Structures are given as C-alpha cells and as structure tokens.
PDB file of C-alpha atoms and ligand atoms in Angstrom:
ATOM      1  CA  MET A   1     -54.183 191.488 -11.898  1.00 73.00           C
ATOM      2  CA  GLY A   2     -52.872 193.339  -8.909  1.00 92.00           C
ATOM      3  CA  ILE A   3     -49.932 195.671  -9.294  1.00 96.00           C
ATOM      4  CA  ALA A   4     -47.885 193.348  -7.155  1.00 96.00           C
ATOM      5  CA  ASP A   5     -48.639 190.529  -9.513  1.00 97.00           C
ATOM      6  CA  ASN A   6     -47.703 192.874 -12.604  1.00 98.00           C
ATOM      7  CA  LEU A   7     -44.216 194.003 -10.903  1.00 98.00           C
ATOM      8  CA  ASP A   8     -43.402 190.334 -10.119  1.00 97.00           C
ATOM      9  CA  GLN A   9     -44.190 189.503 -14.142  1.00 98.00           C
ATOM     10  CA  VAL A  10     -41.941 192.405 -15.004  1.00 98.00           C
ATOM     11  CA  LYS A  11     -39.145 191.840 -12.776  1.00 98.00           C
ATOM     12  CA  GLN A  12     -39.378 188.286 -14.355  1.00 98.00           C
ATOM     13  CA  SER A  13     -39.125 189.529 -17.798  1.00 98.00           C
ATOM     14  CA  ILE A  14     -36.138 191.762 -17.024  1.00 98.00           C
ATOM     15  CA  GLN A  15     -34.613 188.543 -15.155  1.00 98.00           C
ATOM     16  CA  GLN A  16     -35.179 186.578 -18.822  1.00 98.00           C
ATOM     17  CA  ALA A  17     -34.036 189.184 -21.119  1.00 98.00           C
ATOM     18  CA  ALA A  18     -30.856 189.834 -18.951  1.00 98.00           C
ATOM     19  CA  GLN A  19     -29.912 185.913 -19.092  1.00 98.00           C
ATOM     20  CA  GLU A  20     -30.647 186.070 -22.850  1.00 97.00           C
ATOM     21  CA  ALA A  21     -28.041 188.945 -23.331  1.00 97.00           C
ATOM     22  CA  ASP A  22     -25.955 187.000 -21.012  1.00 97.00           C
ATOM     23  CA  ARG A  23     -26.263 189.637 -18.377  1.00 98.00           C
ATOM     24  CA  ASN A  24     -26.490 189.782 -14.419  1.00 97.00           C
ATOM     25  CA  ALA A  25     -30.140 190.874 -13.888  1.00 97.00           C
ATOM     26  CA  ASP A  26     -28.875 192.519 -10.720  1.00 96.00           C
ATOM     27  CA  GLU A  27     -27.086 195.167 -12.411  1.00 96.00           C
ATOM     28  CA  ILE A  28     -30.379 196.385 -13.929  1.00 98.00           C
ATOM     29  CA  GLU A  29     -32.543 198.885 -11.865  1.00 98.00           C
ATOM     30  CA  LEU A  30     -36.359 198.877 -12.418  1.00 98.00           C
ATOM     31  CA  VAL A  31     -37.697 202.446 -12.093  1.00 99.00           C
ATOM     32  CA  ALA A  32     -41.391 202.029 -11.728  1.00 98.00           C
ATOM     33  CA  VAL A  33     -43.080 204.878 -13.291  1.00 98.00           C
ATOM     34  CA  SER A  34     -45.913 206.317 -11.248  1.00 98.00           C
ATOM     35  CA  LYS A  35     -46.964 209.599 -12.935  1.00 98.00           C
ATOM     36  CA  VAL A  36     -50.498 210.264 -13.059  1.00 96.00           C
ATOM     37  CA  HIS A  37     -51.287 207.496 -10.512  1.00 96.00           C
ATOM     38  CA  VAL A  38     -52.496 208.430  -6.993  1.00 96.00           C
ATOM     39  CA  ALA A  39     -50.729 207.345  -3.828  1.00 96.00           C
ATOM     40  CA  LYS A  40     -53.515 204.486  -3.253  1.00 96.00           C
ATOM     41  CA  THR A  41     -52.519 202.841  -6.572  1.00 96.00           C
ATOM     42  CA  ILE A  42     -48.629 203.398  -5.796  1.00 97.00           C
ATOM     43  CA  ARG A  43     -48.942 201.779  -2.300  1.00 97.00           C
ATOM     44  CA  PRO A  44     -49.211 198.174  -3.526  1.00 97.00           C
ATOM     45  CA  ALA A  45     -45.615 198.328  -5.071  1.00 98.00           C
ATOM     46  CA  LEU A  46     -44.313 200.134  -2.039  1.00 98.00           C
ATOM     47  CA  GLN A  47     -45.746 197.337   0.110  1.00 98.00           C
ATOM     48  CA  ALA A  48     -44.469 194.581  -2.220  1.00 97.00           C
ATOM     49  CA  GLY A  49     -40.745 195.895  -1.308  1.00 98.00           C
ATOM     50  CA  HIS A  50     -40.198 198.142  -4.397  1.00 98.00           C
ATOM     51  CA  ARG A  51     -38.362 201.413  -3.921  1.00 98.00           C
ATOM     52  CA  VAL A  52     -37.449 203.019  -6.920  1.00 98.00           C
ATOM     53  CA  PHE A  53     -40.199 205.120  -8.717  1.00 98.00           C
ATOM     54  CA  GLY A  54     -40.188 207.874 -11.471  1.00 98.00           C
ATOM     55  CA  GLU A  55     -42.526 210.875 -11.802  1.00 98.00           C
ATOM     56  CA  ASN A  56     -42.674 213.270 -14.756  1.00 98.00           C
ATOM     57  CA  ARG A  57     -43.962 216.302 -13.138  1.00 98.00           C
ATOM     58  CA  VAL A  58     -41.955 218.178 -10.019  1.00 98.00           C
ATOM     59  CA  GLN A  59     -45.102 219.723  -8.604  1.00 98.00           C
ATOM     60  CA  GLU A  60     -47.336 216.587  -8.893  1.00 98.00           C
ATOM     61  CA  ALA A  61     -44.468 214.283  -7.035  1.00 98.00           C
ATOM     62  CA  GLN A  62     -44.613 217.141  -4.436  1.00 98.00           C
ATOM     63  CA  GLY A  63     -47.964 216.470  -3.956  1.00 97.00           C
ATOM     64  CA  LYS A  64     -47.774 212.692  -3.150  1.00 97.00           C
ATOM     65  CA  TRP A  65     -44.277 211.789  -2.372  1.00 98.00           C
ATOM     66  CA  PRO A  66     -43.416 213.536   0.873  1.00 97.00           C
ATOM     67  CA  ALA A  67     -46.131 211.486   2.549  1.00 97.00           C
ATOM     68  CA  LEU A  68     -45.112 208.245   1.055  1.00 98.00           C
ATOM     69  CA  LYS A  69     -41.398 208.775   1.704  1.00 97.00           C
ATOM     70  CA  ASP A  70     -42.397 209.252   5.477  1.00 97.00           C
ATOM     71  CA  GLU A  71     -44.272 205.985   5.218  1.00 97.00           C
ATOM     72  CA  PHE A  72     -41.913 203.787   3.537  1.00 98.00           C
ATOM     73  CA  SER A  73     -37.913 204.172   4.071  1.00 96.00           C
ATOM     74  CA  GLU A  74     -35.444 204.172   1.682  1.00 97.00           C
ATOM     75  CA  VAL A  75     -37.162 205.101  -1.308  1.00 98.00           C
ATOM     76  CA  SER A  76     -35.463 206.490  -4.531  1.00 98.00           C
ATOM     77  CA  LEU A  77     -37.456 208.850  -6.522  1.00 98.00           C
ATOM     78  CA  HIS A  78     -36.363 209.336 -10.252  1.00 98.00           C
ATOM     79  CA  LEU A  79     -37.472 212.446 -11.967  1.00 98.00           C
ATOM     80  CA  ILE A  80     -37.851 211.462 -15.545  1.00 98.00           C
ATOM     81  CA  GLY A  81     -39.947 214.714 -17.167  1.00 98.00           C
ATOM     82  CA  GLY A  82     -38.569 217.898 -18.398  1.00 98.00           C
ATOM     83  CA  LEU A  83     -37.070 220.047 -15.696  1.00 98.00           C
ATOM     84  CA  GLN A  84     -37.633 224.110 -15.971  1.00 98.00           C
ATOM     85  CA  THR A  85     -34.921 225.863 -14.401  1.00 98.00           C
ATOM     86  CA  ASN A  86     -37.320 227.811 -11.877  1.00 98.00           C
ATOM     87  CA  LYS A  87     -38.166 224.305 -10.424  1.00 98.00           C
ATOM     88  CA  VAL A  88     -34.637 223.336  -9.469  1.00 98.00           C
ATOM     89  CA  LYS A  89     -34.890 224.224  -5.841  1.00 98.00           C
ATOM     90  CA  GLU A  90     -37.866 221.896  -5.232  1.00 98.00           C
ATOM     91  CA  ALA A  91     -36.592 219.184  -7.731  1.00 98.00           C
ATOM     92  CA  VAL A  92     -33.067 218.806  -5.830  1.00 98.00           C
ATOM     93  CA  ALA A  93     -34.977 218.890  -2.559  1.00 98.00           C
ATOM     94  CA  LEU A  94     -37.178 216.120  -3.569  1.00 98.00           C
ATOM     95  CA  PHE A  95     -35.724 213.775  -5.880  1.00 98.00           C
ATOM     96  CA  ASP A  96     -32.813 211.283  -5.240  1.00 98.00           C
ATOM     97  CA  VAL A  97     -32.043 211.126  -9.447  1.00 98.00           C
ATOM     98  CA  ILE A  98     -32.749 213.534 -11.995  1.00 99.00           C
ATOM     99  CA  GLU A  99     -32.757 211.955 -15.363  1.00 98.00           C
ATOM    100  CA  THR A 100     -33.470 214.843 -17.909  1.00 98.00           C
ATOM    101  CA  VAL A 101     -30.655 217.302 -17.701  1.00 98.00           C
ATOM    102  CA  ASP A 102     -30.610 218.214 -21.290  1.00 98.00           C
ATOM    103  CA  ARG A 103     -28.971 222.143 -21.778  1.00 98.00           C
ATOM    104  CA  PRO A 104     -26.339 223.964 -20.209  1.00 98.00           C
ATOM    105  CA  LYS A 105     -28.418 226.412 -18.349  1.00 98.00           C
ATOM    106  CA  LEU A 106     -30.256 223.583 -16.490  1.00 98.00           C
ATOM    107  CA  ALA A 107     -27.091 222.113 -15.680  1.00 98.00           C
ATOM    108  CA  ARG A 108     -25.535 225.161 -14.147  1.00 98.00           C
ATOM    109  CA  ALA A 109     -28.273 225.678 -12.369  1.00 98.00           C
ATOM    110  CA  LEU A 110     -28.340 222.099 -10.757  1.00 98.00           C
ATOM    111  CA  ALA A 111     -25.072 222.716  -9.908  1.00 98.00           C
ATOM    112  CA  LYS A 112     -25.449 225.596  -7.985  1.00 98.00           C
ATOM    113  CA  GLU A 113     -28.423 224.153  -6.167  1.00 98.00           C
ATOM    114  CA  MET A 114     -26.891 221.036  -4.988  1.00 98.00           C
ATOM    115  CA  GLU A 115     -24.000 222.959  -3.540  1.00 98.00           C
ATOM    116  CA  LYS A 116     -26.233 225.405  -1.838  1.00 98.00           C
ATOM    117  CA  GLN A 117     -28.434 222.391  -0.650  1.00 98.00           C
ATOM    118  CA  GLY A 118     -25.495 220.470   0.276  1.00 98.00           C
ATOM    119  CA  LYS A 119     -27.039 217.439  -1.702  1.00 98.00           C
ATOM    120  CA  GLN A 120     -25.588 215.466  -4.349  1.00 97.00           C
ATOM    121  CA  VAL A 121     -28.457 214.399  -6.558  1.00 98.00           C
ATOM    122  CA  GLY A 122     -27.459 211.889  -9.257  1.00 98.00           C
ATOM    123  CA  VAL A 123     -28.042 212.799 -12.759  1.00 98.00           C
ATOM    124  CA  TYR A 124     -28.559 211.255 -16.098  1.00 98.00           C
ATOM    125  CA  LEU A 125     -27.858 213.538 -19.487  1.00 98.00           C
ATOM    126  CA  GLN A 126     -30.853 213.082 -21.885  1.00 98.00           C
ATOM    127  CA  ILE A 127     -29.885 212.644 -25.211  1.00 98.00           C
ATOM    128  CA  ASN A 128     -32.820 213.436 -28.185  1.00 98.00           C
ATOM    129  CA  THR A 129     -31.321 210.605 -30.057  1.00 98.00           C
ATOM    130  CA  GLY A 130     -34.295 210.847 -32.714  1.00 98.00           C
ATOM    131  CA  GLU A 131     -33.818 214.705 -33.124  1.00 97.00           C
ATOM    132  CA  GLU A 132     -37.457 215.396 -32.227  1.00 97.00           C
ATOM    133  CA  GLU A 133     -38.600 218.885 -31.715  1.00 95.00           C
ATOM    134  CA  GLN A 134     -41.398 218.289 -29.186  1.00 94.00           C
ATOM    135  CA  LYS A 135     -38.849 216.184 -27.071  1.00 96.00           C
ATOM    136  CA  GLY A 136     -36.369 217.319 -24.175  1.00 96.00           C
ATOM    137  CA  GLY A 137     -32.685 216.049 -24.671  1.00 98.00           C
ATOM    138  CA  CYS A 138     -29.420 217.292 -26.046  1.00 98.00           C
ATOM    139  CA  LEU A 139     -29.070 217.011 -29.622  1.00 98.00           C
ATOM    140  CA  PRO A 140     -26.562 214.379 -30.711  1.00 97.00           C
ATOM    141  CA  GLY A 141     -24.524 217.039 -32.122  1.00 97.00           C
ATOM    142  CA  ASP A 142     -24.050 218.823 -29.259  1.00 98.00           C
ATOM    143  CA  ALA A 143     -23.546 215.758 -26.770  1.00 98.00           C
ATOM    144  CA  ASP A 144     -19.711 216.054 -26.611  1.00 97.00           C
ATOM    145  CA  GLU A 145     -19.546 219.562 -25.645  1.00 98.00           C
ATOM    146  CA  PHE A 146     -22.561 218.864 -23.161  1.00 98.00           C
ATOM    147  CA  ILE A 147     -21.083 215.981 -21.508  1.00 98.00           C
ATOM    148  CA  LYS A 148     -17.829 217.561 -20.845  1.00 98.00           C
ATOM    149  CA  LEU A 149     -19.592 220.478 -19.426  1.00 98.00           C
ATOM    150  CA  CYS A 150     -21.369 218.652 -17.102  1.00 98.00           C
ATOM    151  CA  CYS A 151     -18.556 216.181 -15.943  1.00 98.00           C
ATOM    152  CA  ASP A 152     -15.557 217.949 -16.325  1.00 97.00           C
ATOM    153  CA  GLU A 153     -16.511 221.730 -15.888  1.00 98.00           C
ATOM    154  CA  LEU A 154     -19.582 221.598 -13.714  1.00 98.00           C
ATOM    155  CA  LYS A 155     -18.721 218.214 -12.167  1.00 98.00           C
ATOM    156  CA  LEU A 156     -22.007 217.099 -11.575  1.00 98.00           C
ATOM    157  CA  PRO A 157     -22.536 213.628 -10.003  1.00 98.00           C
ATOM    158  CA  VAL A 158     -23.368 212.129 -13.710  1.00 98.00           C
ATOM    159  CA  LEU A 159     -24.380 208.515 -13.630  1.00 98.00           C
ATOM    160  CA  GLY A 160     -24.731 207.976 -17.133  1.00 98.00           C
ATOM    161  CA  LEU A 161     -27.283 208.717 -19.937  1.00 98.00           C
ATOM    162  CA  MET A 162     -30.957 208.479 -20.942  1.00 98.00           C
ATOM    163  CA  CYS A 163     -33.052 208.607 -23.944  1.00 98.00           C
ATOM    164  CA  ILE A 164     -36.630 208.173 -25.191  1.00 98.00           C
ATOM    165  CA  PRO A 165     -36.447 206.920 -29.078  1.00 98.00           C
ATOM    166  CA  PRO A 166     -39.101 208.293 -31.067  1.00 97.00           C
ATOM    167  CA  ALA A 167     -42.143 206.388 -30.799  1.00 93.00           C
ATOM    168  CA  GLU A 168     -42.875 205.133 -34.191  1.00 91.00           C
ATOM    169  CA  GLU A 169     -39.368 204.030 -35.012  1.00 95.00           C
ATOM    170  CA  GLU A 170     -37.219 200.630 -34.263  1.00 96.00           C
ATOM    171  CA  PRO A 171     -35.839 201.516 -30.935  1.00 98.00           C
ATOM    172  CA  SER A 172     -32.564 199.494 -30.896  1.00 98.00           C
ATOM    173  CA  VAL A 173     -30.746 201.918 -33.254  1.00 97.00           C
ATOM    174  CA  HIS A 174     -31.038 204.520 -30.737  1.00 98.00           C
ATOM    175  CA  PHE A 175     -30.420 202.072 -27.593  1.00 98.00           C
ATOM    176  CA  ALA A 176     -27.003 201.359 -29.537  1.00 98.00           C
ATOM    177  CA  PHE A 177     -26.329 204.918 -30.354  1.00 98.00           C
ATOM    178  CA  LEU A 178     -26.856 205.780 -26.576  1.00 98.00           C
ATOM    179  CA  ARG A 179     -24.425 202.976 -25.420  1.00 98.00           C
ATOM    180  CA  LYS A 180     -21.900 203.934 -27.806  1.00 98.00           C
ATOM    181  CA  LEU A 181     -21.996 207.350 -26.713  1.00 98.00           C
ATOM    182  CA  ALA A 182     -21.753 206.280 -23.102  1.00 98.00           C
ATOM    183  CA  GLN A 183     -18.653 204.300 -23.753  1.00 97.00           C
ATOM    184  CA  ARG A 184     -16.909 207.053 -25.057  1.00 97.00           C
ATOM    185  CA  TYR A 185     -16.946 208.862 -21.790  1.00 96.00           C
ATOM    186  CA  GLY A 186     -16.795 205.871 -19.528  1.00 97.00           C
ATOM    187  CA  LEU A 187     -19.976 206.247 -18.419  1.00 97.00           C
ATOM    188  CA  LYS A 188     -21.436 203.612 -16.758  1.00 95.00           C
ATOM    189  CA  LYS A 189     -25.209 203.649 -16.680  1.00 98.00           C
ATOM    190  CA  LEU A 190     -27.756 203.553 -19.566  1.00 98.00           C
ATOM    191  CA  SER A 191     -31.432 204.549 -18.754  1.00 98.00           C
ATOM    192  CA  MET A 192     -33.599 203.485 -21.537  1.00 98.00           C
ATOM    193  CA  GLY A 193     -36.610 201.115 -22.282  1.00 98.00           C
ATOM    194  CA  MET A 194     -40.236 201.696 -21.298  1.00 98.00           C
ATOM    195  CA  SER A 195     -43.068 199.172 -21.202  1.00 97.00           C
ATOM    196  CA  GLY A 196     -43.109 198.366 -24.768  1.00 96.00           C
ATOM    197  CA  ASP A 197     -39.537 198.142 -25.471  1.00 97.00           C
ATOM    198  CA  TYR A 198     -37.633 197.537 -22.157  1.00 98.00           C
ATOM    199  CA  GLU A 199     -36.682 193.824 -22.947  1.00 98.00           C
ATOM    200  CA  THR A 200     -35.024 195.246 -26.236  1.00 98.00           C
ATOM    201  CA  ALA A 201     -33.222 198.004 -24.160  1.00 98.00           C
ATOM    202  CA  ILE A 202     -31.946 195.264 -21.909  1.00 98.00           C
ATOM    203  CA  ARG A 203     -30.345 193.402 -25.083  1.00 98.00           C
ATOM    204  CA  PHE A 204     -28.362 196.654 -25.893  1.00 98.00           C
ATOM    205  CA  GLY A 205     -27.044 197.426 -22.380  1.00 98.00           C
ATOM    206  CA  ALA A 206     -29.747 199.121 -20.466  1.00 98.00           C
ATOM    207  CA  THR A 207     -29.006 199.488 -16.442  1.00 98.00           C
ATOM    208  CA  SER A 208     -32.114 201.021 -15.778  1.00 98.00           C
ATOM    209  CA  VAL A 209     -35.465 200.696 -17.653  1.00 98.00           C
ATOM    210  CA  ARG A 210     -38.439 203.064 -17.089  1.00 98.00           C
ATOM    211  CA  VAL A 211     -41.769 200.948 -16.968  1.00 98.00           C
ATOM    212  CA  GLY A 212     -45.098 202.367 -16.243  1.00 98.00           C
ATOM    213  CA  THR A 213     -47.998 200.936 -18.010  1.00 98.00           C
ATOM    214  CA  ALA A 214     -47.028 197.394 -17.687  1.00 98.00           C
ATOM    215  CA  ILE A 215     -46.956 197.842 -13.739  1.00 98.00           C
ATOM    216  CA  PHE A 216     -49.596 200.326 -12.975  1.00 97.00           C
ATOM    217  CA  GLY A 217     -52.091 199.956 -16.163  1.00 94.00           C
ATOM    218  CA  GLU A 218     -53.014 202.382 -18.696  1.00 91.00           C
ATOM    219  CA  ARG A 219     -52.987 206.081 -17.642  1.00 87.00           C
ATOM    220  CA  ALA A 220     -56.185 208.101 -18.229  1.00 79.00           C
ATOM    221  CA  PRO A 221     -55.223 210.808 -21.151  1.00 70.00           C
ATOM    222  CA  HIS A 222     -54.523 214.264 -19.419  1.00 57.00           C
TER     223      HIS A 222
HETATM  224  C1  LIG B 320     -44.097 207.751 -19.094  1.00 55.59           C
HETATM  225  C2  LIG B 320     -42.737 207.672 -19.223  1.00 55.59           C
HETATM  226  C3  LIG B 320     -42.222 206.173 -18.871  1.00 55.59           C
HETATM  227  C4  LIG B 320     -43.119 205.014 -18.726  1.00 55.59           C
HETATM  228  O1  LIG B 320     -43.614 204.689 -19.932  1.00 55.59           O
HETATM  229  P1  LIG B 320     -45.027 203.426 -19.930  1.00 55.59           P
HETATM  230  O2  LIG B 320     -44.640 202.959 -21.624  1.00 55.59           O
HETATM  231  O3  LIG B 320     -45.963 203.515 -19.459  1.00 55.59           O
HETATM  232  O4  LIG B 320     -43.993 202.379 -19.695  1.00 55.59           O
HETATM  233  C5  LIG B 320     -40.714 206.052 -19.480  1.00 55.59           C
HETATM  234  N1  LIG B 320     -39.826 207.026 -19.391  1.00 55.59           N
HETATM  235  C6  LIG B 320     -40.487 208.328 -19.519  1.00 55.59           C
HETATM  236  C7  LIG B 320     -39.637 209.284 -19.789  1.00 55.59           C
HETATM  237  C8  LIG B 320     -41.838 208.529 -19.306  1.00 55.59           C
HETATM  238  O5  LIG B 320     -42.481 209.942 -19.434  1.00 55.59           O
END
C-alpha cells in the first residue's frame, strides 16, 4: 500500500475511534511523523493534502522542510523531539508548534527567542508520566510549578500537554493522568498516542495523535 492509502486508513481509524468515544473527529489532529524519511517519501502525503507533520531533530528538519514548505503552502511543522537550548533560535524560526517543552531553562529561552523573532510558536509541555530517566519531560512532581511558570510567568502560548508513555506499559494510565493534569489547569489540548496506541489515546481524550510508522512504514534503525 502507498503512503496516501496508509494516511487514509489512519484517518478512518481516527474517525472510528472518535465515534466510539462519542467525540467529534474534527477535533482530533493527526501529526504525520516524518522523522528519518526523505522528502521523496514525505511528498505523497503532502500531495494527498495532508499538512501537519512531526520531526524530532532540528537539524534534520532544517535539511528537508524549508524546500517542502516552499513547495506546499500552509504546512504546520511540529517538533516532537528533545530540544537543546542552543537550538532554540533555529527551532523557533522553522517550527510552528514545539511539543517538547520540559524544563524551566528551555521555557525561558523559548519565551525570549519568540519575543526576539516576533513569532509566537504554540507549545506543549511534555510530562514524563512514566518517570523514565532516559526520557525527556517534566516529572509529574514538578509539573504544577512548571505549568505555572510557563503559563503565568513566561506567558508562553501553551496549547496543552504531551506525553510518551513507557513502551512496555499499558498506556491508558498515562493518558488518563495527562488528561487530569491538563484539566486542572484548563489546558485544552492533549498530544498523546502513536501508531501502536492512538485509538486508545483518543478514548482518553487525545486532541492530537503523532503517527509515523502506520503512515510511512518502518523506520530503518539509526
Ligand atoms: C517517533 C515518534 C512518534 C511516532 O511513532 P510511531 O510509533 O512510528 O507512530 C510519535 N511521537 C514521538 C515523540 C516520536 O518520537
């Protein structure tokens, strides 16, 4: 099957999952995760009319997206991988949404850079719900303070919360936790769910799912 077919299939599954959860599918955004894939692989998705994409490395995205953004209008590019403060300038310039804001130093650097560039980039605050050492994300115990810092003090354009549950655990506990945390602060959006669990995430209130493999196929290992 081609990429446009895969995309259709995923959209249908989203529709179905939304229906089963008594939700409107229009409120669920599909971020097509194109990391590792070359422009030639991504183009069919753009030609099929898809416009929201996710990349996990600033440098890799810089290599392929400026040209694709010239070619196709109204692309919304999401950064879904960890961001180092020395790449904040490039990230603010290239991305439309940054989903991985997870520590005060980064949040402050982003606020400053957005002001400097006069460009507001919507952000998600990433929560490390599984408290995994190797993973990015603010620890649940620090989340209250961090959310207040980003929303109230820095006044970042916070869209909502994002998480990546531990691979070997039942994800629904993590999805439910994230939803509860977002509700406590009146944050509307939840970025959660990948190829293996996006239907579950939709049941738990995901407003944005990040799907790579189910659209573009398996990624070659780095
Ligand atoms: C790679 C990645 C995805 C997509 O994962 P698939 O299993 O290929 O759908 C989603 N979210 C993040 C943060 C990722 O790094």
